[in-house]
């Protein structure tokens, strides 16, 4: 079983680069499942119903979120019925949406879960380690896949070791910079960060000149998303269908 995890989709450039490359990747790797982080899909912060439908129609099977989950008020009008979307289990408010969704593929129950790290993150009200333990204790699934949306690489790596052998994949999101630490730990594929899909000439997807004005000159800036050619980042995880454990992880980076 081959699963593509797509890094944070940032704005319209990110959406377009996914639309461009996903058909080719599906055919080349004979993908069975596509999971993408969509918390920056709507102009860099949050997601709307229209963009949610766009991503699903592109062929994305599950959309994970992060600290910007509730940035758009529109989300509350559809999150409870959005069966292709999961939100972080430990991010407030917790009463909206689901943190784990289970789908059936090739006779297997596959659980896709989303948690946020506690280090340098706001709005996180519970330990991701405790939340994941509760998910494993209460959700009936053959294969568990986790998007760990966090700032600190140490916390993400520790999480992967904590649940090594119990989950098939722990992929990091949030920093928008792809890391080169992909590994398989006791049947668990792990990477600290998938990277992003967004404008290549940018600062994490944001306009370069605006960020320089802020850092160099101390100016107050808006939240302008960069335009131009896009980069696609993600990773493909191979799972053995007999053991339900990962056997390989391959980084994907397509530059303009």
PDB file of C-alpha atoms in Angstrom:
ATOM      1  CA  UNK A   1       0.000   0.000   0.000  1.00  0.00           C
ATOM      2  CA  UNK A   2       1.405   3.392  -0.998  1.00  0.00           C
ATOM      3  CA  UNK A   3       0.322   6.598   0.693  1.00  0.00           C
ATOM      4  CA  UNK A   4       1.263  10.127  -0.356  1.00  0.00           C
ATOM      5  CA  UNK A   5       1.461  12.738   2.393  1.00  0.00           C
ATOM      6  CA  UNK A   6       1.463  16.308   1.067  1.00  0.00           C
ATOM      7  CA  UNK A   7       3.009  19.146   3.076  1.00  0.00           C
ATOM      8  CA  UNK A   8       1.213  22.358   4.068  1.00  0.00           C
ATOM      9  CA  UNK A   9      -0.676  23.747   1.064  1.00  0.00           C
ATOM     10  CA  UNK A  10      -0.165  27.523   1.136  1.00  0.00           C
ATOM     11  CA  UNK A  11      -2.627  29.715  -0.708  1.00  0.00           C
ATOM     12  CA  UNK A  12      -3.602  29.612  -4.379  1.00  0.00           C
ATOM     13  CA  UNK A  13      -0.057  28.842  -5.552  1.00  0.00           C
ATOM     14  CA  UNK A  14       0.022  25.798  -3.281  1.00  0.00           C
ATOM     15  CA  UNK A  15      -3.340  24.606  -4.497  1.00  0.00           C
ATOM     16  CA  UNK A  16      -2.293  24.996  -8.124  1.00  0.00           C
ATOM     17  CA  UNK A  17       0.978  23.132  -7.679  1.00  0.00           C
ATOM     18  CA  UNK A  18      -0.914  20.233  -6.117  1.00  0.00           C
ATOM     19  CA  UNK A  19      -3.421  20.270  -8.942  1.00  0.00           C
ATOM     20  CA  UNK A  20      -0.551  20.161 -11.429  1.00  0.00           C
ATOM     21  CA  UNK A  21       1.573  17.393  -9.931  1.00  0.00           C
ATOM     22  CA  UNK A  22      -0.878  15.076  -8.183  1.00  0.00           C
ATOM     23  CA  UNK A  23      -2.131  13.235 -11.300  1.00  0.00           C
ATOM     24  CA  UNK A  24       1.455  12.449 -12.343  1.00  0.00           C
ATOM     25  CA  UNK A  25       2.395  11.256  -8.849  1.00  0.00           C
ATOM     26  CA  UNK A  26      -0.696   9.068  -8.598  1.00  0.00           C
ATOM     27  CA  UNK A  27       0.151   7.358 -11.865  1.00  0.00           C
ATOM     28  CA  UNK A  28       3.897   7.014 -11.313  1.00  0.00           C
ATOM     29  CA  UNK A  29       3.703   5.629  -7.782  1.00  0.00           C
ATOM     30  CA  UNK A  30       0.355   3.843  -8.087  1.00  0.00           C
ATOM     31  CA  UNK A  31      -0.886   5.582  -4.970  1.00  0.00           C
ATOM     32  CA  UNK A  32      -3.656   4.105  -2.873  1.00  0.00           C
ATOM     33  CA  UNK A  33      -4.279   7.090  -0.584  1.00  0.00           C
ATOM     34  CA  UNK A  34      -3.517  10.825  -0.572  1.00  0.00           C
ATOM     35  CA  UNK A  35      -3.414  12.893   2.622  1.00  0.00           C
ATOM     36  CA  UNK A  36      -2.619  16.622   2.623  1.00  0.00           C
ATOM     37  CA  UNK A  37      -2.298  19.354   5.203  1.00  0.00           C
ATOM     38  CA  UNK A  38      -4.743  22.133   4.352  1.00  0.00           C
ATOM     39  CA  UNK A  39      -4.540  24.515   7.293  1.00  0.00           C
ATOM     40  CA  UNK A  40      -2.917  27.227   5.140  1.00  0.00           C
ATOM     41  CA  UNK A  41      -4.941  26.568   2.007  1.00  0.00           C
ATOM     42  CA  UNK A  42      -7.117  29.696   2.176  1.00  0.00           C
ATOM     43  CA  UNK A  43      -4.741  32.619   1.587  1.00  0.00           C
ATOM     44  CA  UNK A  44      -2.263  31.247   4.095  1.00  0.00           C
ATOM     45  CA  UNK A  45      -4.577  30.813   7.079  1.00  0.00           C
ATOM     46  CA  UNK A  46      -7.377  28.281   7.462  1.00  0.00           C
ATOM     47  CA  UNK A  47      -9.691  26.664   4.946  1.00  0.00           C
ATOM     48  CA  UNK A  48     -13.083  27.485   3.454  1.00  0.00           C
ATOM     49  CA  UNK A  49     -15.872  25.234   2.207  1.00  0.00           C
ATOM     50  CA  UNK A  50     -15.070  26.163  -1.399  1.00  0.00           C
ATOM     51  CA  UNK A  51     -11.380  25.318  -1.037  1.00  0.00           C
ATOM     52  CA  UNK A  52     -12.170  22.150   0.911  1.00  0.00           C
ATOM     53  CA  UNK A  53     -14.267  20.948  -2.041  1.00  0.00           C
ATOM     54  CA  UNK A  54     -11.505  21.946  -4.486  1.00  0.00           C
ATOM     55  CA  UNK A  55      -8.932  19.852  -2.640  1.00  0.00           C
ATOM     56  CA  UNK A  56     -11.224  16.827  -2.426  1.00  0.00           C
ATOM     57  CA  UNK A  57     -12.043  17.130  -6.124  1.00  0.00           C
ATOM     58  CA  UNK A  58      -8.303  17.149  -6.913  1.00  0.00           C
ATOM     59  CA  UNK A  59      -8.093  13.641  -5.519  1.00  0.00           C
ATOM     60  CA  UNK A  60      -7.068  14.293  -1.907  1.00  0.00           C
ATOM     61  CA  UNK A  61      -8.667  11.656   0.310  1.00  0.00           C
ATOM     62  CA  UNK A  62      -8.069  13.276   3.700  1.00  0.00           C
ATOM     63  CA  UNK A  63      -7.183  16.819   4.741  1.00  0.00           C
ATOM     64  CA  UNK A  64      -5.387  17.432   8.013  1.00  0.00           C
ATOM     65  CA  UNK A  65      -5.210  20.780   9.765  1.00  0.00           C
ATOM     66  CA  UNK A  66      -3.179  22.646  12.418  1.00  0.00           C
ATOM     67  CA  UNK A  67      -2.935  25.804  14.507  1.00  0.00           C
ATOM     68  CA  UNK A  68      -4.796  27.880  11.877  1.00  0.00           C
ATOM     69  CA  UNK A  69      -7.734  25.447  11.787  1.00  0.00           C
ATOM     70  CA  UNK A  70     -10.276  28.022  12.974  1.00  0.00           C
ATOM     71  CA  UNK A  71      -8.845  31.071  11.190  1.00  0.00           C
ATOM     72  CA  UNK A  72     -11.845  31.270   8.847  1.00  0.00           C
ATOM     73  CA  UNK A  73     -15.319  31.516  10.400  1.00  0.00           C
ATOM     74  CA  UNK A  74     -16.672  29.706   7.345  1.00  0.00           C
ATOM     75  CA  UNK A  75     -15.191  26.492   8.744  1.00  0.00           C
ATOM     76  CA  UNK A  76     -17.851  26.224  11.425  1.00  0.00           C
ATOM     77  CA  UNK A  77     -20.557  25.973   8.780  1.00  0.00           C
ATOM     78  CA  UNK A  78     -19.222  22.709   7.351  1.00  0.00           C
ATOM     79  CA  UNK A  79     -16.586  21.131   9.620  1.00  0.00           C
ATOM     80  CA  UNK A  80     -18.955  18.668  11.286  1.00  0.00           C
ATOM     81  CA  UNK A  81     -20.080  17.284   7.920  1.00  0.00           C
ATOM     82  CA  UNK A  82     -16.644  17.400   6.274  1.00  0.00           C
ATOM     83  CA  UNK A  83     -15.868  13.690   6.241  1.00  0.00           C
ATOM     84  CA  UNK A  84     -12.558  14.272   4.419  1.00  0.00           C
ATOM     85  CA  UNK A  85     -11.159  16.547   7.130  1.00  0.00           C
ATOM     86  CA  UNK A  86      -9.552  16.041  10.551  1.00  0.00           C
ATOM     87  CA  UNK A  87      -8.604  18.739  13.056  1.00  0.00           C
ATOM     88  CA  UNK A  88      -6.001  18.575  15.864  1.00  0.00           C
ATOM     89  CA  UNK A  89      -7.224  16.569  18.838  1.00  0.00           C
ATOM     90  CA  UNK A  90      -5.659  18.937  21.362  1.00  0.00           C
ATOM     91  CA  UNK A  91      -6.458  22.344  19.878  1.00  0.00           C
ATOM     92  CA  UNK A  92      -9.233  24.483  21.318  1.00  0.00           C
ATOM     93  CA  UNK A  93     -12.147  24.632  20.721  1.00  0.00           C
ATOM     94  CA  UNK A  94     -12.373  20.834  20.753  1.00  0.00           C
ATOM     95  CA  UNK A  95     -16.147  20.519  20.236  1.00  0.00           C
ATOM     96  CA  UNK A  96     -16.043  21.051  16.465  1.00  0.00           C
ATOM     97  CA  UNK A  97     -15.120  18.419  13.887  1.00  0.00           C
ATOM     98  CA  UNK A  98     -13.219  15.187  14.409  1.00  0.00           C
ATOM     99  CA  UNK A  99      -9.576  14.544  15.252  1.00  0.00           C
ATOM    100  CA  UNK A 100      -9.621  11.027  13.789  1.00  0.00           C
ATOM    101  CA  UNK A 101     -11.460   9.623  10.819  1.00  0.00           C
ATOM    102  CA  UNK A 102     -11.458   5.990   9.766  1.00  0.00           C
ATOM    103  CA  UNK A 103     -11.703   4.909   6.153  1.00  0.00           C
ATOM    104  CA  UNK A 104     -11.644   1.449   4.608  1.00  0.00           C
ATOM    105  CA  UNK A 105      -9.078   0.618   1.944  1.00  0.00           C
ATOM    106  CA  UNK A 106      -8.152  -2.810   0.605  1.00  0.00           C
ATOM    107  CA  UNK A 107     -10.069  -4.418   3.434  1.00  0.00           C
ATOM    108  CA  UNK A 108      -8.153  -2.431   6.059  1.00  0.00           C
ATOM    109  CA  UNK A 109      -9.488   0.121   8.517  1.00  0.00           C
ATOM    110  CA  UNK A 110      -7.184   3.134   8.281  1.00  0.00           C
ATOM    111  CA  UNK A 111      -7.343   5.828  10.952  1.00  0.00           C
ATOM    112  CA  UNK A 112      -6.036   9.299  10.086  1.00  0.00           C
ATOM    113  CA  UNK A 113      -5.388  11.456  13.145  1.00  0.00           C
ATOM    114  CA  UNK A 114      -4.167  14.995  13.713  1.00  0.00           C
ATOM    115  CA  UNK A 115      -2.400  16.414  16.786  1.00  0.00           C
ATOM    116  CA  UNK A 116      -0.534  19.631  17.551  1.00  0.00           C
ATOM    117  CA  UNK A 117       2.754  19.933  19.381  1.00  0.00           C
ATOM    118  CA  UNK A 118       2.931  21.874  22.643  1.00  0.00           C
ATOM    119  CA  UNK A 119       6.325  23.557  22.122  1.00  0.00           C
ATOM    120  CA  UNK A 120       6.025  27.173  20.867  1.00  0.00           C
ATOM    121  CA  UNK A 121       2.365  26.631  19.902  1.00  0.00           C
ATOM    122  CA  UNK A 122      -0.735  28.547  21.023  1.00  0.00           C
ATOM    123  CA  UNK A 123      -4.193  27.171  21.757  1.00  0.00           C
ATOM    124  CA  UNK A 124      -2.939  23.671  22.567  1.00  0.00           C
ATOM    125  CA  UNK A 125      -4.685  22.423  25.688  1.00  0.00           C
ATOM    126  CA  UNK A 126      -3.535  18.819  26.050  1.00  0.00           C
ATOM    127  CA  UNK A 127      -0.461  16.706  25.497  1.00  0.00           C
ATOM    128  CA  UNK A 128      -0.243  15.211  21.991  1.00  0.00           C
ATOM    129  CA  UNK A 129       1.228  12.094  23.610  1.00  0.00           C
ATOM    130  CA  UNK A 130      -1.779  11.662  25.900  1.00  0.00           C
ATOM    131  CA  UNK A 131      -4.198  12.379  23.040  1.00  0.00           C
ATOM    132  CA  UNK A 132      -2.550   9.780  20.817  1.00  0.00           C
ATOM    133  CA  UNK A 133      -2.657   7.183  23.563  1.00  0.00           C
ATOM    134  CA  UNK A 134      -6.387   7.812  23.964  1.00  0.00           C
ATOM    135  CA  UNK A 135      -6.899   7.491  20.205  1.00  0.00           C
ATOM    136  CA  UNK A 136      -5.067   4.158  20.114  1.00  0.00           C
ATOM    137  CA  UNK A 137      -7.093   2.906  23.072  1.00  0.00           C
ATOM    138  CA  UNK A 138     -10.481   3.893  21.665  1.00  0.00           C
ATOM    139  CA  UNK A 139     -10.308   3.840  17.839  1.00  0.00           C
ATOM    140  CA  UNK A 140     -10.683   0.481  16.094  1.00  0.00           C
ATOM    141  CA  UNK A 141      -8.277   0.488  13.144  1.00  0.00           C
ATOM    142  CA  UNK A 142      -5.725  -1.759  11.477  1.00  0.00           C
ATOM    143  CA  UNK A 143      -3.436   1.099  10.443  1.00  0.00           C
ATOM    144  CA  UNK A 144      -2.909   4.444  12.195  1.00  0.00           C
ATOM    145  CA  UNK A 145      -1.520   7.478  10.339  1.00  0.00           C
ATOM    146  CA  UNK A 146      -0.686  10.706  12.184  1.00  0.00           C
ATOM    147  CA  UNK A 147      -0.066  14.295  11.112  1.00  0.00           C
ATOM    148  CA  UNK A 148       1.898  15.923  13.956  1.00  0.00           C
ATOM    149  CA  UNK A 149       1.561  19.669  13.422  1.00  0.00           C
ATOM    150  CA  UNK A 150       4.319  21.240  15.465  1.00  0.00           C
ATOM    151  CA  UNK A 151       7.209  23.647  15.638  1.00  0.00           C
ATOM    152  CA  UNK A 152       9.917  21.626  17.381  1.00  0.00           C
ATOM    153  CA  UNK A 153      11.685  18.821  15.544  1.00  0.00           C
ATOM    154  CA  UNK A 154      12.657  17.288  18.892  1.00  0.00           C
ATOM    155  CA  UNK A 155       9.005  16.934  19.903  1.00  0.00           C
ATOM    156  CA  UNK A 156       8.103  15.348  16.579  1.00  0.00           C
ATOM    157  CA  UNK A 157      10.969  12.863  16.701  1.00  0.00           C
ATOM    158  CA  UNK A 158      10.163  11.992  20.327  1.00  0.00           C
ATOM    159  CA  UNK A 159       6.540  11.378  19.342  1.00  0.00           C
ATOM    160  CA  UNK A 160       7.609   8.997  16.586  1.00  0.00           C
ATOM    161  CA  UNK A 161       9.739   7.009  19.018  1.00  0.00           C
ATOM    162  CA  UNK A 162       6.980   7.015  21.637  1.00  0.00           C
ATOM    163  CA  UNK A 163       4.559   5.318  19.242  1.00  0.00           C
ATOM    164  CA  UNK A 164       7.024   3.311  17.166  1.00  0.00           C
ATOM    165  CA  UNK A 165       5.467   0.017  16.163  1.00  0.00           C
ATOM    166  CA  UNK A 166       1.968   1.181  17.128  1.00  0.00           C
ATOM    167  CA  UNK A 167       1.314   3.597  14.265  1.00  0.00           C
ATOM    168  CA  UNK A 168       2.371   3.175  10.640  1.00  0.00           C
ATOM    169  CA  UNK A 169       3.354   6.790  10.019  1.00  0.00           C
ATOM    170  CA  UNK A 170       4.087  10.025  11.873  1.00  0.00           C
ATOM    171  CA  UNK A 171       4.573  12.927   9.474  1.00  0.00           C
ATOM    172  CA  UNK A 172       5.394  16.414  10.685  1.00  0.00           C
ATOM    173  CA  UNK A 173       3.861  19.582   9.309  1.00  0.00           C
ATOM    174  CA  UNK A 174       3.820  23.308  10.194  1.00  0.00           C
ATOM    175  CA  UNK A 175       7.378  24.580   9.610  1.00  0.00           C
ATOM    176  CA  UNK A 176       7.046  24.559   5.786  1.00  0.00           C
ATOM    177  CA  UNK A 177      10.687  23.453   5.435  1.00  0.00           C
ATOM    178  CA  UNK A 178      11.193  19.850   4.379  1.00  0.00           C
ATOM    179  CA  UNK A 179      13.560  17.927   6.632  1.00  0.00           C
ATOM    180  CA  UNK A 180      15.987  15.224   5.509  1.00  0.00           C
ATOM    181  CA  UNK A 181      15.480  12.913   8.500  1.00  0.00           C
ATOM    182  CA  UNK A 182      13.006  10.438   7.020  1.00  0.00           C
ATOM    183  CA  UNK A 183      13.311   7.003   8.621  1.00  0.00           C
ATOM    184  CA  UNK A 184      11.426   3.839   9.536  1.00  0.00           C
ATOM    185  CA  UNK A 185      11.417   3.122  13.282  1.00  0.00           C
ATOM    186  CA  UNK A 186      10.165  -0.346  14.198  1.00  0.00           C
ATOM    187  CA  UNK A 187       7.592  -0.272  11.408  1.00  0.00           C
ATOM    188  CA  UNK A 188       6.738   3.421  11.818  1.00  0.00           C
ATOM    189  CA  UNK A 189       7.616   5.791   8.953  1.00  0.00           C
ATOM    190  CA  UNK A 190       8.611   9.202  10.282  1.00  0.00           C
ATOM    191  CA  UNK A 191       9.759  12.591   9.060  1.00  0.00           C
ATOM    192  CA  UNK A 192      10.005  15.801  11.089  1.00  0.00           C
ATOM    193  CA  UNK A 193       8.451  17.959   8.388  1.00  0.00           C
ATOM    194  CA  UNK A 194       7.016  17.291   4.958  1.00  0.00           C
ATOM    195  CA  UNK A 195       7.687  20.827   3.743  1.00  0.00           C
ATOM    196  CA  UNK A 196       5.150  22.956   1.899  1.00  0.00           C
ATOM    197  CA  UNK A 197       3.380  23.407  -1.391  1.00  0.00           C
ATOM    198  CA  UNK A 198       3.559  27.088  -2.223  1.00  0.00           C
ATOM    199  CA  UNK A 199       5.558  29.825  -3.913  1.00  0.00           C
ATOM    200  CA  UNK A 200       9.222  28.832  -4.291  1.00  0.00           C
ATOM    201  CA  UNK A 201      10.474  32.419  -3.924  1.00  0.00           C
ATOM    202  CA  UNK A 202       8.952  33.102  -0.559  1.00  0.00           C
ATOM    203  CA  UNK A 203       9.519  32.994   3.174  1.00  0.00           C
ATOM    204  CA  UNK A 204       7.502  29.930   4.167  1.00  0.00           C
ATOM    205  CA  UNK A 205       4.980  30.876   1.505  1.00  0.00           C
ATOM    206  CA  UNK A 206       4.769  34.559   2.405  1.00  0.00           C
ATOM    207  CA  UNK A 207       5.907  37.527   0.323  1.00  0.00           C
ATOM    208  CA  UNK A 208       9.693  38.028   0.605  1.00  0.00           C
ATOM    209  CA  UNK A 209       9.671  41.843   0.491  1.00  0.00           C
ATOM    210  CA  UNK A 210       7.020  42.041   3.198  1.00  0.00           C
ATOM    211  CA  UNK A 211       8.963  39.752   5.514  1.00  0.00           C
ATOM    212  CA  UNK A 212      12.187  41.704   4.913  1.00  0.00           C
ATOM    213  CA  UNK A 213      10.385  44.949   5.716  1.00  0.00           C
ATOM    214  CA  UNK A 214       9.359  43.430   9.027  1.00  0.00           C
ATOM    215  CA  UNK A 215      12.681  41.846  10.009  1.00  0.00           C
ATOM    216  CA  UNK A 216      15.089  44.445   8.620  1.00  0.00           C
ATOM    217  CA  UNK A 217      13.162  47.680   9.091  1.00  0.00           C
ATOM    218  CA  UNK A 218      10.773  46.761  11.914  1.00  0.00           C
ATOM    219  CA  UNK A 219       7.721  47.694   9.864  1.00  0.00           C
ATOM    220  CA  UNK A 220       4.267  46.424  10.679  1.00  0.00           C
ATOM    221  CA  UNK A 221       3.147  44.166   7.860  1.00  0.00           C
ATOM    222  CA  UNK A 222       0.060  42.390   6.631  1.00  0.00           C
ATOM    223  CA  UNK A 223      -0.121  38.684   5.756  1.00  0.00           C
ATOM    224  CA  UNK A 224       0.655  38.702   2.051  1.00  0.00           C
ATOM    225  CA  UNK A 225       1.067  35.343   0.350  1.00  0.00           C
ATOM    226  CA  UNK A 226       3.826  35.117  -2.248  1.00  0.00           C
ATOM    227  CA  UNK A 227       3.028  34.619  -5.906  1.00  0.00           C
ATOM    228  CA  UNK A 228       4.997  32.913  -8.665  1.00  0.00           C
ATOM    229  CA  UNK A 229       6.115  29.400  -9.520  1.00  0.00           C
ATOM    230  CA  UNK A 230       5.464  26.819  -6.848  1.00  0.00           C
ATOM    231  CA  UNK A 231       7.308  24.011  -5.089  1.00  0.00           C
ATOM    232  CA  UNK A 232       5.660  20.688  -4.219  1.00  0.00           C
ATOM    233  CA  UNK A 233       6.795  18.838  -1.077  1.00  0.00           C
ATOM    234  CA  UNK A 234       5.665  15.617   0.534  1.00  0.00           C
ATOM    235  CA  UNK A 235       6.569  12.007   1.186  1.00  0.00           C
ATOM    236  CA  UNK A 236       5.431   8.579   0.069  1.00  0.00           C
ATOM    237  CA  UNK A 237       5.080   5.858   2.678  1.00  0.00           C
ATOM    238  CA  UNK A 238       4.939   2.182   1.758  1.00  0.00           C
ATOM    239  CA  UNK A 239       2.986  -0.074   4.124  1.00  0.00           C
ATOM    240  CA  UNK A 240       3.109  -3.847   4.151  1.00  0.00           C
ATOM    241  CA  UNK A 241      -0.467  -5.094   3.960  1.00  0.00           C
ATOM    242  CA  UNK A 242       0.229  -8.224   5.992  1.00  0.00           C
ATOM    243  CA  UNK A 243       1.966  -6.632   8.981  1.00  0.00           C
ATOM    244  CA  UNK A 244       0.237  -3.211   8.667  1.00  0.00           C
ATOM    245  CA  UNK A 245       3.627  -1.605   9.261  1.00  0.00           C
ATOM    246  CA  UNK A 246       5.696   0.782   7.172  1.00  0.00           C
ATOM    247  CA  UNK A 247       8.589  -0.589   5.169  1.00  0.00           C
ATOM    248  CA  UNK A 248       9.796   2.602   3.427  1.00  0.00           C
ATOM    249  CA  UNK A 249       9.440   6.367   3.244  1.00  0.00           C
ATOM    250  CA  UNK A 250      10.566   8.522   0.315  1.00  0.00           C
ATOM    251  CA  UNK A 251      10.733  12.299   0.308  1.00  0.00           C
ATOM    252  CA  UNK A 252       9.202  14.072  -2.677  1.00  0.00           C
ATOM    253  CA  UNK A 253      10.281  17.584  -3.693  1.00  0.00           C
ATOM    254  CA  UNK A 254       9.424  19.067  -7.073  1.00  0.00           C
ATOM    255  CA  UNK A 255      10.927  22.500  -7.666  1.00  0.00           C
ATOM    256  CA  UNK A 256       9.875  24.859 -10.440  1.00  0.00           C
TER     257      UNK A 256
END
